[in-house]
Amino acid sequence: MSPLSRSLIIAIIVFTFCSNIAGQNQIPRGWKQIDADGKFSFYLPLNMRDTGVIGIENYHKEYTNGKLHVSFDYDPMEVISYPVKPGALGKNLKEISLEIDGKKAYMFLYETTDIRKRPLYIADLSIGDIPNRDVKLRMWIETWNPANIKIA
């Protein structure tokens, strides 16, 4: 994944998932606000639609526009094993430590392949303390072409 693609993924994740931190109630032009059942809110481009997929063990939702797929688990049962071993998630793994709304957060950027062996680019964000398996929110973006993230 090129540095530009990584930067775009980081930008869309931070912008999309951290809307509450900015403290602004104004919805960006070309975006819509998604309320996650009062637990948190975030923004997505207007052409993203709810797939109808829901979780059983936790609050899970998915959105897509056919080119970009966004998913989240609130209070997830499954947490990434940490520290992440090189190659465990995919190629070109990059870890970024963040602080979001006063909470620890970890972002993992990597490449893998889908079931049809096409390149798949993933940005995976966990908000909470991964080393102690105390994660409140996990969100991830998947796309076959990092250029598709330019919709932001």
Tab-separated table of C-alpha atoms in Angstrom:
chain	number	residue	atom	x	y	z
A	1	MET	CA	0.000	0.000	0.000
A	2	SER	CA	1.461	3.357	-0.958
A	3	PRO	CA	2.062	6.103	1.630
A	4	LEU	CA	-0.664	8.178	-0.064
A	5	SER	CA	-3.157	5.337	0.278
A	6	ARG	CA	-2.269	4.912	3.932
A	7	SER	CA	-2.680	8.631	4.516
A	8	LEU	CA	-6.091	8.568	2.855
A	9	ILE	CA	-7.176	5.618	4.959
A	10	ILE	CA	-5.983	7.335	8.122
A	11	ALA	CA	-7.759	10.539	7.152
A	12	ILE	CA	-11.064	8.844	6.428
A	13	ILE	CA	-10.922	6.768	9.605
A	14	VAL	CA	-10.084	9.689	11.828
A	15	PHE	CA	-12.666	11.915	10.152
A	16	THR	CA	-15.368	9.275	10.003
A	17	PHE	CA	-14.992	7.669	13.380
A	18	CYS	CA	-14.019	10.580	15.556
A	19	SER	CA	-16.794	13.009	14.780
A	20	ASN	CA	-17.746	13.388	18.428
A	21	ILE	CA	-14.260	14.555	19.347
A	22	ALA	CA	-14.346	17.528	17.038
A	23	GLY	CA	-17.272	18.879	19.034
A	24	GLN	CA	-19.078	20.073	15.949
A	25	ASN	CA	-22.672	19.219	15.168
A	26	GLN	CA	-22.427	20.323	11.558
A	27	ILE	CA	-22.492	17.417	9.111
A	28	PRO	CA	-19.766	17.710	6.459
A	29	ARG	CA	-21.018	18.370	2.919
A	30	GLY	CA	-21.626	15.122	1.047
A	31	TRP	CA	-21.748	13.099	4.256
A	32	LYS	CA	-24.473	11.854	6.589
A	33	GLN	CA	-24.380	11.345	10.315
A	34	ILE	CA	-24.965	7.823	11.594
A	35	ASP	CA	-26.258	7.409	15.138
A	36	ALA	CA	-25.166	4.064	16.560
A	37	ASP	CA	-28.156	3.511	18.814
A	38	GLY	CA	-27.137	6.426	21.052
A	39	LYS	CA	-23.776	4.811	21.894
A	40	PHE	CA	-21.740	7.035	19.543
A	41	SER	CA	-22.119	8.710	16.172
A	42	PHE	CA	-19.987	8.996	13.074
A	43	TYR	CA	-20.134	10.276	9.509
A	44	LEU	CA	-20.238	8.357	6.247
A	45	PRO	CA	-20.450	9.480	2.619
A	46	LEU	CA	-24.046	9.839	1.386
A	47	ASN	CA	-23.803	6.824	-0.939
A	48	MET	CA	-23.051	4.379	1.904
A	49	ARG	CA	-26.004	2.176	2.843
A	50	ASP	CA	-26.768	-0.026	5.834
A	51	THR	CA	-26.425	-3.667	4.738
A	52	GLY	CA	-28.890	-4.894	7.367
A	53	VAL	CA	-26.262	-7.163	8.934
A	54	ILE	CA	-26.518	-7.136	12.724
A	55	GLY	CA	-24.664	-8.872	15.538
A	56	ILE	CA	-25.862	-11.415	18.050
A	57	GLU	CA	-23.149	-11.175	20.720
A	58	ASN	CA	-22.666	-7.408	20.491
A	59	TYR	CA	-23.895	-4.298	18.685
A	60	HIS	CA	-22.619	-4.788	15.117
A	61	LYS	CA	-23.487	-2.893	11.931
A	62	GLU	CA	-22.108	-2.772	8.381
A	63	TYR	CA	-22.295	-0.177	5.623
A	64	THR	CA	-21.226	-0.344	1.993
A	65	ASN	CA	-21.355	1.451	-1.323
A	66	GLY	CA	-20.103	-1.554	-3.300
A	67	LYS	CA	-16.520	-0.302	-3.311
A	68	LEU	CA	-15.920	0.470	0.354
A	69	HIS	CA	-17.116	-1.554	3.330
A	70	VAL	CA	-17.318	-0.101	6.879
A	71	SER	CA	-18.114	-2.275	9.903
A	72	PHE	CA	-18.136	-1.801	13.644
A	73	ASP	CA	-18.535	-3.817	16.823
A	74	TYR	CA	-19.476	-1.924	19.974
A	75	ASP	CA	-18.207	-3.647	23.114
A	76	PRO	CA	-16.694	-6.446	20.992
A	77	MET	CA	-16.244	-9.962	22.309
A	78	GLU	CA	-13.316	-10.512	19.953
A	79	VAL	CA	-10.182	-8.384	20.414
A	80	ILE	CA	-7.016	-8.452	18.323
A	81	SER	CA	-4.196	-10.316	20.049
A	82	TYR	CA	-1.546	-7.817	21.093
A	83	PRO	CA	1.231	-7.230	20.318
A	84	VAL	CA	0.369	-8.067	16.725
A	85	LYS	CA	2.942	-10.376	15.198
A	86	PRO	CA	4.244	-9.395	11.739
A	87	GLY	CA	2.233	-11.216	9.099
A	88	ALA	CA	-0.559	-12.159	11.518
A	89	LEU	CA	-3.075	-9.820	9.888
A	90	GLY	CA	-1.532	-9.374	6.453
A	91	LYS	CA	1.288	-7.772	4.505
A	92	ASN	CA	2.770	-4.329	5.106
A	93	LEU	CA	1.329	-4.065	8.604
A	94	LYS	CA	1.573	-0.612	10.113
A	95	GLU	CA	0.468	0.130	13.674
A	96	ILE	CA	-0.489	3.620	14.802
A	97	SER	CA	-1.191	4.496	18.433
A	98	LEU	CA	-3.735	7.268	18.949
A	99	GLU	CA	-5.811	8.877	21.634
A	100	ILE	CA	-9.487	9.368	20.804
A	101	ASP	CA	-11.782	11.172	23.200
A	102	GLY	CA	-9.260	10.597	25.991
A	103	LYS	CA	-9.082	6.853	25.330
A	104	LYS	CA	-6.241	4.750	23.975
A	105	ALA	CA	-6.727	3.677	20.386
A	106	TYR	CA	-4.788	1.493	18.003
A	107	MET	CA	-5.024	1.517	14.221
A	108	PHE	CA	-3.683	-1.288	12.071
A	109	LEU	CA	-3.231	-0.808	8.337
A	110	TYR	CA	-2.481	-3.849	6.231
A	111	GLU	CA	-3.029	-5.669	2.949
A	112	THR	CA	-4.454	-9.139	2.506
A	113	THR	CA	-6.517	-10.983	-0.120
A	114	ASP	CA	-10.211	-11.774	-0.231
A	115	ILE	CA	-11.726	-15.187	-0.894
A	116	ARG	CA	-11.277	-14.616	-4.659
A	117	LYS	CA	-7.568	-13.788	-4.138
A	118	ARG	CA	-8.034	-10.077	-4.950
A	119	PRO	CA	-5.931	-7.557	-3.003
A	120	LEU	CA	-7.861	-6.221	-0.015
A	121	TYR	CA	-6.762	-3.119	1.899
A	122	ILE	CA	-7.845	-2.847	5.523
A	123	ALA	CA	-7.730	-0.150	8.174
A	124	ASP	CA	-8.726	-1.543	11.574
A	125	LEU	CA	-9.284	0.793	14.533
A	126	SER	CA	-9.755	-0.357	18.132
A	127	ILE	CA	-10.645	2.180	20.823
A	128	GLY	CA	-9.672	0.997	24.271
A	129	ASP	CA	-6.817	-0.853	25.900
A	130	ILE	CA	-5.977	-3.742	23.546
A	131	PRO	CA	-3.089	-5.112	25.646
A	132	ASN	CA	-5.524	-5.577	28.552
A	133	ARG	CA	-8.352	-6.731	26.232
A	134	ASP	CA	-10.565	-3.807	27.263
A	135	VAL	CA	-11.821	-2.519	23.905
A	136	LYS	CA	-15.032	-0.488	23.733
A	137	LEU	CA	-15.257	-0.049	19.956
A	138	ARG	CA	-13.703	-1.753	16.956
A	139	MET	CA	-14.264	-0.305	13.480
A	140	TRP	CA	-12.734	-1.325	10.198
A	141	ILE	CA	-12.745	-0.357	6.553
A	142	GLU	CA	-12.133	-2.770	3.685
A	143	THR	CA	-11.651	-1.937	0.019
A	144	TRP	CA	-10.236	-3.709	-3.013
A	145	ASN	CA	-8.712	-0.530	-4.351
A	146	PRO	CA	-7.239	2.097	-2.032
A	147	ALA	CA	-8.165	4.728	-4.627
A	148	ASN	CA	-11.818	4.106	-3.713
A	149	ILE	CA	-11.209	5.829	-0.405
A	150	LYS	CA	-10.889	9.087	-2.299
A	151	ILE	CA	-14.698	9.346	-2.071
A	152	ALA	CA	-14.017	11.178	1.177
